[in-house]
mmCIF file of N, CA and C in Angstrom:
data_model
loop_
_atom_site.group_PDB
_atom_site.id
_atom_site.type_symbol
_atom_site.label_atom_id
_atom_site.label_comp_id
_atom_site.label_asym_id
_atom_site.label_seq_id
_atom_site.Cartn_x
_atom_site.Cartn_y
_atom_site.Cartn_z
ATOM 1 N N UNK A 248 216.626 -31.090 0.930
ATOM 2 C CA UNK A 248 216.912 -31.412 2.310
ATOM 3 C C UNK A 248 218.419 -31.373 2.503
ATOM 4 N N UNK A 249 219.389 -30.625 3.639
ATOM 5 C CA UNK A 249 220.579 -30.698 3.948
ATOM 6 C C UNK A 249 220.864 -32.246 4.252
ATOM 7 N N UNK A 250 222.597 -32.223 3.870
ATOM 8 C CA UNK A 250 222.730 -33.099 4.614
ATOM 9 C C UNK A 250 223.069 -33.335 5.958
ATOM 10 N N UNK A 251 222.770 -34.570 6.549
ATOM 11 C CA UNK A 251 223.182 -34.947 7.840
ATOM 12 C C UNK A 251 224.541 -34.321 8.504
ATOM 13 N N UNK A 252 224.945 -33.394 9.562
ATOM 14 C CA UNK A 252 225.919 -33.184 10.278
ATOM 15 C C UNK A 252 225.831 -33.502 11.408
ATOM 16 N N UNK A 253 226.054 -35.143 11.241
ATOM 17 C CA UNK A 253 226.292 -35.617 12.634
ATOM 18 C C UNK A 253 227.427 -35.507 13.840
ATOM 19 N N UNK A 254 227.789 -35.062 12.987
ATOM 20 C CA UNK A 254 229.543 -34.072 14.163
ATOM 21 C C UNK A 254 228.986 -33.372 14.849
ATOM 22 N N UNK A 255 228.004 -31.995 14.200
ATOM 23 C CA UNK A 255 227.762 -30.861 14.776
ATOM 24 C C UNK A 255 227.251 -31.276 16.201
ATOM 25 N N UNK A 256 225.847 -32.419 15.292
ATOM 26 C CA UNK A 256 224.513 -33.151 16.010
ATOM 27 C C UNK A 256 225.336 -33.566 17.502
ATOM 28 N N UNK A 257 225.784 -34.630 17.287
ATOM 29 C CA UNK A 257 226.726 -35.411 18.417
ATOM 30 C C UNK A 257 227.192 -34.507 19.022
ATOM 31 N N UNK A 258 227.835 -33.362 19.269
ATOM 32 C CA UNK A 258 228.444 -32.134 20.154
ATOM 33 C C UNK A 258 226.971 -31.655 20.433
ATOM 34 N N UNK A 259 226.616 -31.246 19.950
ATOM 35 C CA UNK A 259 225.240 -30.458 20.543
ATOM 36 C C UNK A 259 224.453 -31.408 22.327
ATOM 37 N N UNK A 260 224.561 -32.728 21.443
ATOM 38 C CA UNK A 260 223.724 -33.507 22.345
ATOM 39 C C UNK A 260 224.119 -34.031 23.435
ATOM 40 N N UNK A 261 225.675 -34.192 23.413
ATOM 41 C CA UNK A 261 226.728 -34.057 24.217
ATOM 42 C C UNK A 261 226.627 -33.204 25.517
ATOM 43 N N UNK A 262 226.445 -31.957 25.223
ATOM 44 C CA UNK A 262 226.240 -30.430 25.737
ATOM 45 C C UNK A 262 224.971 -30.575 26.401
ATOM 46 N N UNK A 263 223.975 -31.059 25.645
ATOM 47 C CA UNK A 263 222.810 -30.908 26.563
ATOM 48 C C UNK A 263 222.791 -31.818 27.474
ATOM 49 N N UNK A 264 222.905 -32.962 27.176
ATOM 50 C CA UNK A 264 223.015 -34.330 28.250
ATOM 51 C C UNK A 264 223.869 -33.665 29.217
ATOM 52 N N UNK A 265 225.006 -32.924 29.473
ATOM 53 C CA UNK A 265 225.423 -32.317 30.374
ATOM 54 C C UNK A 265 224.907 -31.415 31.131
ATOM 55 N N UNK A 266 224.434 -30.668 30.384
ATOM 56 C CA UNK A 266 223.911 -29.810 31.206
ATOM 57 C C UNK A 266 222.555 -29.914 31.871
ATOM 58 N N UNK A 267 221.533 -31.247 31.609
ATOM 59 C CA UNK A 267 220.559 -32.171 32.676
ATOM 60 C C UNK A 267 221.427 -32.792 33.406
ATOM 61 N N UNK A 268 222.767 -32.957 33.492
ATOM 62 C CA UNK A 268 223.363 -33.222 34.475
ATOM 63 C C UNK A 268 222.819 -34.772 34.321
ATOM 64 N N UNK A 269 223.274 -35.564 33.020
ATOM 65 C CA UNK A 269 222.742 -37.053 33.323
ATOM 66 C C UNK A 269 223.651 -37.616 32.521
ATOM 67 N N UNK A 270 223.988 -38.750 32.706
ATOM 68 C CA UNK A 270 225.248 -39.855 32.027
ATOM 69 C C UNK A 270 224.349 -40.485 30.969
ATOM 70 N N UNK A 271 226.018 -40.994 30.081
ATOM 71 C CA UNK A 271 225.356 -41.218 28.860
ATOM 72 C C UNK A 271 224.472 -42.071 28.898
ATOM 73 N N UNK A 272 224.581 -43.187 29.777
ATOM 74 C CA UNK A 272 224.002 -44.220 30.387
ATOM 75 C C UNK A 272 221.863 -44.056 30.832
ATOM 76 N N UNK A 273 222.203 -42.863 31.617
ATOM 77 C CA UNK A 273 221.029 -42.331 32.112
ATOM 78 C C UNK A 273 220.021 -41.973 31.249
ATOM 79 N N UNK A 274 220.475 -41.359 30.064
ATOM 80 C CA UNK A 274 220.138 -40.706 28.648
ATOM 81 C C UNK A 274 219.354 -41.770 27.684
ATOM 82 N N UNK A 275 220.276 -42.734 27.593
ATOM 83 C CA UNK A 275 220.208 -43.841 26.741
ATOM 84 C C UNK A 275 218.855 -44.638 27.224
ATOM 85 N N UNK A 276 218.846 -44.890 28.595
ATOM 86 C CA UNK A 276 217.594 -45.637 29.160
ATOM 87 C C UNK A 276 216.222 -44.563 29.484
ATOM 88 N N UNK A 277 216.294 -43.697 29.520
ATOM 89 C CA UNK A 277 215.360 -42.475 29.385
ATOM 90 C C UNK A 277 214.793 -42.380 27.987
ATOM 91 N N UNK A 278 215.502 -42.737 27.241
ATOM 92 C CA UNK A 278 215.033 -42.469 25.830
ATOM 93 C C UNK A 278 215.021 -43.797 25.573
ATOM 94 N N UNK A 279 215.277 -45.154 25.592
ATOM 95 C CA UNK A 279 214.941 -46.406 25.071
ATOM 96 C C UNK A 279 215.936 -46.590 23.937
ATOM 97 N N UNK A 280 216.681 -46.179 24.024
ATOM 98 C CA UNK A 280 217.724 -46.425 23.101
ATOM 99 C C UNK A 280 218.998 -46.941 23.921
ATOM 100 N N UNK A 281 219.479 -48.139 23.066
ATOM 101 C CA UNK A 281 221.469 -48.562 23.923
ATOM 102 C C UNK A 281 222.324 -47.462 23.971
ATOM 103 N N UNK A 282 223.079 -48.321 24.953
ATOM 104 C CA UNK A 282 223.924 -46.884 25.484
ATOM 105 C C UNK A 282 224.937 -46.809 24.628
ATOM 106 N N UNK A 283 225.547 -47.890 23.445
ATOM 107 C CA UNK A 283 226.621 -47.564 22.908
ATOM 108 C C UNK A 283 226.038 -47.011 21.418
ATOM 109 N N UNK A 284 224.610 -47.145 21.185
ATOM 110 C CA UNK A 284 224.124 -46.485 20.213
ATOM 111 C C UNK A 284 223.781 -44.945 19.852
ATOM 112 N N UNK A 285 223.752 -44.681 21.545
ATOM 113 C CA UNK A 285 223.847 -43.196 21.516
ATOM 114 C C UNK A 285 225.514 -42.680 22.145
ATOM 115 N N UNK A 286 226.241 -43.390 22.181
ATOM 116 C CA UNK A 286 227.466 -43.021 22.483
ATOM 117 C C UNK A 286 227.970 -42.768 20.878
ATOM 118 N N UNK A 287 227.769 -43.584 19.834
ATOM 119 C CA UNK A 287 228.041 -43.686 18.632
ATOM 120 C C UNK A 287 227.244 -42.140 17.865
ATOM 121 N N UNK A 288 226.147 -42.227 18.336
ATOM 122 C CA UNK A 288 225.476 -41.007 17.992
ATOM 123 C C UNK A 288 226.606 -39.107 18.489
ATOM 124 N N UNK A 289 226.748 -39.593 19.620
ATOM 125 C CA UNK A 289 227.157 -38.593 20.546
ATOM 126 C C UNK A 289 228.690 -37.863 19.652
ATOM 127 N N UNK A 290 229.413 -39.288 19.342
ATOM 128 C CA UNK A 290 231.045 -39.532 18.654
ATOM 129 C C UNK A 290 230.535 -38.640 17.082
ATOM 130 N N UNK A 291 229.459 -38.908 16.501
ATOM 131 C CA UNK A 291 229.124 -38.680 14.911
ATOM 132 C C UNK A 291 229.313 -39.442 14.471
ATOM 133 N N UNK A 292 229.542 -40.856 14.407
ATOM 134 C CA UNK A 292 229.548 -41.971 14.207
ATOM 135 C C UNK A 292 228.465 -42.675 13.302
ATOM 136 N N UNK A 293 227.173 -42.611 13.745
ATOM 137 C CA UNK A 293 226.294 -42.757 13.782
ATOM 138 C C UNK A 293 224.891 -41.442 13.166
ATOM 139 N N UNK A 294 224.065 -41.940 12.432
ATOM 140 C CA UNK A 294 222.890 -41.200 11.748
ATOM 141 C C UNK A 294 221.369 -41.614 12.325
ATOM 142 N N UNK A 295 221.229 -40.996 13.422
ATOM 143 C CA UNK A 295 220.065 -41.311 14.223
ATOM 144 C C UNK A 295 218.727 -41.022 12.810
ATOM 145 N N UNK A 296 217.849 -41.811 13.456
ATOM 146 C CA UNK A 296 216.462 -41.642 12.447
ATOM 147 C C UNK A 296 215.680 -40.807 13.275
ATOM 148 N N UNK A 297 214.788 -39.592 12.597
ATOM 149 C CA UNK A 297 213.898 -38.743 13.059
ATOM 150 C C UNK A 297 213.215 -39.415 14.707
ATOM 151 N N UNK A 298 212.581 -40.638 14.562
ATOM 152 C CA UNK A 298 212.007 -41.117 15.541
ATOM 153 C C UNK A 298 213.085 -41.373 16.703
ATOM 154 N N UNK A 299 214.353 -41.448 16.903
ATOM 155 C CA UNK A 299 215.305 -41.921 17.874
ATOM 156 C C UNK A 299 215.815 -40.332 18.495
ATOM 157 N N UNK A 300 215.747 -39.239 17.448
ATOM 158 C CA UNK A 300 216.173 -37.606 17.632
ATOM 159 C C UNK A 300 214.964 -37.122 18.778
ATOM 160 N N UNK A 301 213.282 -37.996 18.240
ATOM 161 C CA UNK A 301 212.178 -37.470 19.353
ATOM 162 C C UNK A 301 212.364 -38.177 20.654
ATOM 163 N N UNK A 302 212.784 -39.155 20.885
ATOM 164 C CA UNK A 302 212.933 -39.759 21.898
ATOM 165 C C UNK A 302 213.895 -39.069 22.842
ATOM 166 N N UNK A 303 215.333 -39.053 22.295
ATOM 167 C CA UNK A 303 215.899 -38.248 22.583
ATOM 168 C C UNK A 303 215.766 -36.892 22.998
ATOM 169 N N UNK A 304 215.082 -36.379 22.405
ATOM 170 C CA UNK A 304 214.850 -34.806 23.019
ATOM 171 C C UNK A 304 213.608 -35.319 24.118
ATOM 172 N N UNK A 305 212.813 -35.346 23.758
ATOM 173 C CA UNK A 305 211.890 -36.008 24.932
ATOM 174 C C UNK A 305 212.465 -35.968 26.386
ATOM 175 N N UNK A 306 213.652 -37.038 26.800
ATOM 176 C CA UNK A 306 214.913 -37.486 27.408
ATOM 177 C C UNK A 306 214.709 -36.099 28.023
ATOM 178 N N UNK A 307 215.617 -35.438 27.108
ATOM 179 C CA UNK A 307 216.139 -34.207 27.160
ATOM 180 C C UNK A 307 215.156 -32.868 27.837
ATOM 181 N N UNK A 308 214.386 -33.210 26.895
ATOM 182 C CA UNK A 308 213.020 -32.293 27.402
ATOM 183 C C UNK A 308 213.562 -30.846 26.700
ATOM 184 N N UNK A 309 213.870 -31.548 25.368
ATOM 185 C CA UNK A 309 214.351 -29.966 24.601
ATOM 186 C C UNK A 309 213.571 -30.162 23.410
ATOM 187 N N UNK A 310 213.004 -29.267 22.084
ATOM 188 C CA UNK A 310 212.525 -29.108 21.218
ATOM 189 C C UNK A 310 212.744 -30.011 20.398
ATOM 190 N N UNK A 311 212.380 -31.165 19.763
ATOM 191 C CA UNK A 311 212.733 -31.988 18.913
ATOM 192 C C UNK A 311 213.154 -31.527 17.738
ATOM 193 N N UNK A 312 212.427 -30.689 17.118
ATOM 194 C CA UNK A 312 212.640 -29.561 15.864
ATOM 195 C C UNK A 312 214.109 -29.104 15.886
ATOM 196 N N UNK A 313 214.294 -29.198 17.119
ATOM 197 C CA UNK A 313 215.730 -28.078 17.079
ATOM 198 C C UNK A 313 217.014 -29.587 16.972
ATOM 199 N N UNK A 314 216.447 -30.413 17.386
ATOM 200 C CA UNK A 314 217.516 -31.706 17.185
ATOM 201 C C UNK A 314 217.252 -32.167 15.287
ATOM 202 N N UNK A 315 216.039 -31.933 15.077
ATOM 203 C CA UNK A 315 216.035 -32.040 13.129
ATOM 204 C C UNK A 315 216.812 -31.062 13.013
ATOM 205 N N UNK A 316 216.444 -30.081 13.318
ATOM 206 C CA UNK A 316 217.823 -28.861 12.361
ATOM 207 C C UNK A 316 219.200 -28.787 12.489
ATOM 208 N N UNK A 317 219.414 -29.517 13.689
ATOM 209 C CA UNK A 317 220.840 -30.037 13.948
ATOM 210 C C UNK A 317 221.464 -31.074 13.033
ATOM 211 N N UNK A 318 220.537 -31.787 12.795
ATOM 212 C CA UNK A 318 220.635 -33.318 12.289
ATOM 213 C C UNK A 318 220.640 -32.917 10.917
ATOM 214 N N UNK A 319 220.057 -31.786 10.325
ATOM 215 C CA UNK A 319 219.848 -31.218 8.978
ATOM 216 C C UNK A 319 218.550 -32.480 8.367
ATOM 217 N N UNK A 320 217.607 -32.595 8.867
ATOM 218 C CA UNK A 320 216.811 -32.934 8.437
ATOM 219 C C UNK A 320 215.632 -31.812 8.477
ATOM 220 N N UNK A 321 216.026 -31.122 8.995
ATOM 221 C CA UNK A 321 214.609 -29.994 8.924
ATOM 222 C C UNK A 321 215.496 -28.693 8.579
ATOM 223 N N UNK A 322 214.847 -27.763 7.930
ATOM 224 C CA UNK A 322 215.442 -26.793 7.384
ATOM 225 C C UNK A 322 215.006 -25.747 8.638
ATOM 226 N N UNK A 323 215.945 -24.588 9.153
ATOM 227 C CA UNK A 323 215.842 -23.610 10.552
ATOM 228 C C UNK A 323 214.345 -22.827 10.447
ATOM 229 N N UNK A 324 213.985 -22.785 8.759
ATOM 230 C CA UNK A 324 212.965 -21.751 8.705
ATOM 231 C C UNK A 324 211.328 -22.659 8.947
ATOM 232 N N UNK A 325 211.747 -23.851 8.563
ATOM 233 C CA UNK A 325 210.592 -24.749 8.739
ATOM 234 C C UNK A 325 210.340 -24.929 10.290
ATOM 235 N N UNK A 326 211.589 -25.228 11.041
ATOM 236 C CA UNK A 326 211.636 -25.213 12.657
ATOM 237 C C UNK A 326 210.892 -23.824 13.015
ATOM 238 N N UNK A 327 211.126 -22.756 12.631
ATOM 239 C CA UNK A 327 210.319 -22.053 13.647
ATOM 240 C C UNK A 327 208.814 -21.598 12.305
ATOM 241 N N UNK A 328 208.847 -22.094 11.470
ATOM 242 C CA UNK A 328 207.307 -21.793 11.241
ATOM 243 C C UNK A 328 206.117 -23.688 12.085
ATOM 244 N N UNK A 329 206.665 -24.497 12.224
ATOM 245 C CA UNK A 329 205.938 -25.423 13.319
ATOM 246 C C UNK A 329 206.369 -24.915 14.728
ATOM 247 N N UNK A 330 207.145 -24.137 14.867
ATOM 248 C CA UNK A 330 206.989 -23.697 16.731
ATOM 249 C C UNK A 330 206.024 -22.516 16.837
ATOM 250 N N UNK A 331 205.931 -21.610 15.484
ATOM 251 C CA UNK A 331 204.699 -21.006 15.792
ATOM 252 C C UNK A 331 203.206 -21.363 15.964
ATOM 253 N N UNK A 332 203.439 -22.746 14.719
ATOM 254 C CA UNK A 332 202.124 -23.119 14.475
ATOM 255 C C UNK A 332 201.246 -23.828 16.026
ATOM 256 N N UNK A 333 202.795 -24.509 16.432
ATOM 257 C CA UNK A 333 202.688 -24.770 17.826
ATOM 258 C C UNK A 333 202.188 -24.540 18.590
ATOM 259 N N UNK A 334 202.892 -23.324 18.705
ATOM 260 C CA UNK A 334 202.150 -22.233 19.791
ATOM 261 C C UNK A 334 200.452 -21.463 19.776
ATOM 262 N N UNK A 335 200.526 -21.445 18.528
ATOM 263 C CA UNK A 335 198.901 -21.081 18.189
ATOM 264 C C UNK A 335 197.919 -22.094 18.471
ATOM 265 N N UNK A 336 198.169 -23.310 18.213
ATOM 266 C CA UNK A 336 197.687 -24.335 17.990
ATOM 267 C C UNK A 336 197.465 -25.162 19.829
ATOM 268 N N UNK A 337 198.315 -24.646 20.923
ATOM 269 C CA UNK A 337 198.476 -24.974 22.260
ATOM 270 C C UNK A 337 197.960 -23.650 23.295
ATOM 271 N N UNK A 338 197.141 -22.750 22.821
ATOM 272 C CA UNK A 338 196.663 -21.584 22.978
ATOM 273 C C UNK A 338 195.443 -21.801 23.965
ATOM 274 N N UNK A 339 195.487 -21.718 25.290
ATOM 275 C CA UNK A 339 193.920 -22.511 25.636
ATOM 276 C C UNK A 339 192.931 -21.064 25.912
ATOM 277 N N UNK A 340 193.596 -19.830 25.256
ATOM 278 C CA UNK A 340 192.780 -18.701 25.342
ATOM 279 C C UNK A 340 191.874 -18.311 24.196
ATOM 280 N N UNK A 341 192.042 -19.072 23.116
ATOM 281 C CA UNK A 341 191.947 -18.907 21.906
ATOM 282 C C UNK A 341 190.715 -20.564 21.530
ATOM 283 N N UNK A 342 189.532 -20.180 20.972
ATOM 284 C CA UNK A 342 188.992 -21.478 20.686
ATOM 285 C C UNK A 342 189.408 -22.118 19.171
ATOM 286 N N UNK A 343 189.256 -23.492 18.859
ATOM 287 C CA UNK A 343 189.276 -23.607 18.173
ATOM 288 C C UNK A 343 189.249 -23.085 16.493
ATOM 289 N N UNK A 344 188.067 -22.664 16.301
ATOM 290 C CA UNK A 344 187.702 -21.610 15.364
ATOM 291 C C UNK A 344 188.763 -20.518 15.052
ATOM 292 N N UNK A 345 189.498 -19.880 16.064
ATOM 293 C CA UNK A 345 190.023 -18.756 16.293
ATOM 294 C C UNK A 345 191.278 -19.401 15.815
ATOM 295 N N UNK A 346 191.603 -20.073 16.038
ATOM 296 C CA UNK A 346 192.880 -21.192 15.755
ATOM 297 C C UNK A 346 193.135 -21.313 14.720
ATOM 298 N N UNK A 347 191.999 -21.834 14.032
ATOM 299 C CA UNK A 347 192.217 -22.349 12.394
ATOM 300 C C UNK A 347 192.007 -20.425 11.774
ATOM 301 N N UNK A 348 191.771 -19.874 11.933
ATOM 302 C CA UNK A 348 191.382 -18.527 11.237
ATOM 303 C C UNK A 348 193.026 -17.869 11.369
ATOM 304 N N UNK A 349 193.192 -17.838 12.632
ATOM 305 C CA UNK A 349 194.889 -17.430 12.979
ATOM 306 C C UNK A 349 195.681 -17.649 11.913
ATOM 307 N N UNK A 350 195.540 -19.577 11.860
ATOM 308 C CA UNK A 350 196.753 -20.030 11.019
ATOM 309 C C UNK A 350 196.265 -19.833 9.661
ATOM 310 N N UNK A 351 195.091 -19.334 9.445
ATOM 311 C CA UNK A 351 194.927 -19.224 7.706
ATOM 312 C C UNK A 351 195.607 -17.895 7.246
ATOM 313 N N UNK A 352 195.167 -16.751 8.429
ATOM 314 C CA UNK A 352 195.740 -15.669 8.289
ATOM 315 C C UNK A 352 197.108 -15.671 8.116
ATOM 316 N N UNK A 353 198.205 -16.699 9.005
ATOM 317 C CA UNK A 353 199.462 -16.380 9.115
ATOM 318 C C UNK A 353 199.700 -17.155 7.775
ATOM 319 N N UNK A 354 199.427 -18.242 7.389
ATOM 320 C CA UNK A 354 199.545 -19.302 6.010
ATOM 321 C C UNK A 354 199.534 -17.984 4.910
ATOM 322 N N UNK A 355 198.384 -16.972 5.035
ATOM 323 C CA UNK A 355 198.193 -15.876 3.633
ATOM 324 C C UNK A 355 199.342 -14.903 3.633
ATOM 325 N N UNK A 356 200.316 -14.088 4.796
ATOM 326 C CA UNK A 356 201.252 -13.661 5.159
ATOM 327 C C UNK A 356 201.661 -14.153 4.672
ATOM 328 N N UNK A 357 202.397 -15.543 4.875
ATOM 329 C CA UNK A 357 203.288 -16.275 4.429
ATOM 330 C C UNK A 357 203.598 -16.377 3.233
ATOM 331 N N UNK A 358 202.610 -16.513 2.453
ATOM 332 C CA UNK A 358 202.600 -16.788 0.976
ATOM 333 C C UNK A 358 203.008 -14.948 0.372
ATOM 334 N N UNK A 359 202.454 -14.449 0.873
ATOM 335 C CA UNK A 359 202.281 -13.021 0.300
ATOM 336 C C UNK A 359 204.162 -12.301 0.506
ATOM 337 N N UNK A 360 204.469 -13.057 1.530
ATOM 338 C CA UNK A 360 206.074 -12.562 1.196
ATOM 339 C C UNK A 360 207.017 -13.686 1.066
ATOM 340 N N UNK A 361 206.258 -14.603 -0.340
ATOM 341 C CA UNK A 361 207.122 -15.240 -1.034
ATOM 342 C C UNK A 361 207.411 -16.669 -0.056
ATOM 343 N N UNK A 362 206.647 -16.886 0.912
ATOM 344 C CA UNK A 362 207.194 -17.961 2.368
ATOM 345 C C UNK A 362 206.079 -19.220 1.487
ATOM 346 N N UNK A 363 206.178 -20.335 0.557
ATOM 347 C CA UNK A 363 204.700 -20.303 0.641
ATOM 348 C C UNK A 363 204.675 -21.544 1.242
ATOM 349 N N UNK A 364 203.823 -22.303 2.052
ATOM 350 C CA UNK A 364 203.587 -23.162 3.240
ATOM 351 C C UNK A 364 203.455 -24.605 2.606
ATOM 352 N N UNK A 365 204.282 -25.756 3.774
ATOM 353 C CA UNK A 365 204.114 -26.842 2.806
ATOM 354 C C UNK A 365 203.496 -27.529 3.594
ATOM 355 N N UNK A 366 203.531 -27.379 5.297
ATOM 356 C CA UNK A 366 203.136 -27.895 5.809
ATOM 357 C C UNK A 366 201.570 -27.884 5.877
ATOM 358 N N UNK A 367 200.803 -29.061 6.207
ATOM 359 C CA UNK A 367 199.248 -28.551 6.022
ATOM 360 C C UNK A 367 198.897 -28.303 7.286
ATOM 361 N N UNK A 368 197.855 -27.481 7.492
ATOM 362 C CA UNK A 368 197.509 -26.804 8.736
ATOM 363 C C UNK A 368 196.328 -27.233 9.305
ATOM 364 N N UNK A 369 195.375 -27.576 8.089
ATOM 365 C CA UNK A 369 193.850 -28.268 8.528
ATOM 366 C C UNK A 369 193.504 -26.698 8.973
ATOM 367 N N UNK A 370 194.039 -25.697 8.124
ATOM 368 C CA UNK A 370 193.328 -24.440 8.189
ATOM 369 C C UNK A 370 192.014 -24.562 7.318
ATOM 370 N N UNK A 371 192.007 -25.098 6.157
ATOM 371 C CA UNK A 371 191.529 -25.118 4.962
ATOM 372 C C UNK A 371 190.013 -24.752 5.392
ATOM 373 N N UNK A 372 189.462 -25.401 6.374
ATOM 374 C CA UNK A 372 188.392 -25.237 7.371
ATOM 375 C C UNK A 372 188.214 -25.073 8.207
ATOM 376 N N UNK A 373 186.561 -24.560 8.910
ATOM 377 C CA UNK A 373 186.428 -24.554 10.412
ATOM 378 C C UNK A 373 185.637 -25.850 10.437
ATOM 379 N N UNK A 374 185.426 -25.766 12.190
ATOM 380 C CA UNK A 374 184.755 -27.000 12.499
ATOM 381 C C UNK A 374 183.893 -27.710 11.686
ATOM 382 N N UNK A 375 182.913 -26.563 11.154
ATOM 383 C CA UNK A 375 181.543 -27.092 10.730
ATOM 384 C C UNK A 375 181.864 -27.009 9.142
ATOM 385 N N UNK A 376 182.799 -26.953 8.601
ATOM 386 C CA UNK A 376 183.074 -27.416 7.260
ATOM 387 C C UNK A 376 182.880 -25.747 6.069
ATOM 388 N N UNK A 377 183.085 -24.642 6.660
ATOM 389 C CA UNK A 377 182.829 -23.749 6.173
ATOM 390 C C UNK A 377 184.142 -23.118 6.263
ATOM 391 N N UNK A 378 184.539 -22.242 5.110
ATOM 392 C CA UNK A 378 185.439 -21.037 4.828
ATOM 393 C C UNK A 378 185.263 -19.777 5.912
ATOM 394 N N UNK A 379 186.562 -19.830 6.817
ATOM 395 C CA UNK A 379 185.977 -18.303 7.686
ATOM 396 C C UNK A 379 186.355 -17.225 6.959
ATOM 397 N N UNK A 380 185.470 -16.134 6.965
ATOM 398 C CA UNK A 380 185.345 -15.222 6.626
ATOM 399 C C UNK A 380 186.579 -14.038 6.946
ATOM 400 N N UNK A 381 187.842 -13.886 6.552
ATOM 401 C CA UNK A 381 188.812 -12.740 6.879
ATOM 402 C C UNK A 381 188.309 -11.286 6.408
#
């Protein structure tokens, strides 16, 4: 796991709170956090915990993932293999079944060029407790 760059973090979040056009103040009570705790955050001062980064983006209404990879708690390649999984997984064209088969398929990709998956997918099965057939 990287370490924490809360310099970077704090400028980043800085930037976005600006650009919702909301005070630090506004930010702080949107997300349930004090205002001098995220001012401290904002400075680099401060090492927010995963759960205070979701709140925050929440706030924000920006990718939480992308505030871990800022924060260097999530590695960039892990961020976009859960925004895909995401996306497959928030698919309302696609049923269930089709879902878990997707992500087994993309999980076997993965592995096959050396990517191999840590996150669990609850591919392992379909609904009814059976191996789908690729």
């Amino acid at each position: 796991m990287a370490s924490l760059n809360v310099g970077n973090l704090g400028e980043y979040l800085r930037e976005q709170r600006r650009n919702a056009q909301l005070s630090l103040r506004q930010l702080a009570d949107a997300a349930g956090v004090s205002n001098p705790y995220l001012s401290q955050i904002e400075r680099g001062l401060r090492k927010p915990s995963a759960e205070v980064l979701q709140q925050v983006a929440k706030a924000l209404r920006i990718s939480a993932e992308t505030l871990y990879v800022r924060a260097g708690i999530l590695d960039e390649r892990e961020r976009e293999e859960l925004e895909t999984r995401a996306v497959i997984l928030a698919d309302p064209s696609i049923n269930e079944r089709q879902k878990q088969v997707l992500l087994q398929i993309y999980d076997s990709f993965r592995k096959e060029n050396g990517l191999d998956t840590e996150t669990k997918t609850g591919a392992d099965t379909i609904e009814d407790g059976t191996s789908p057939e690729i």
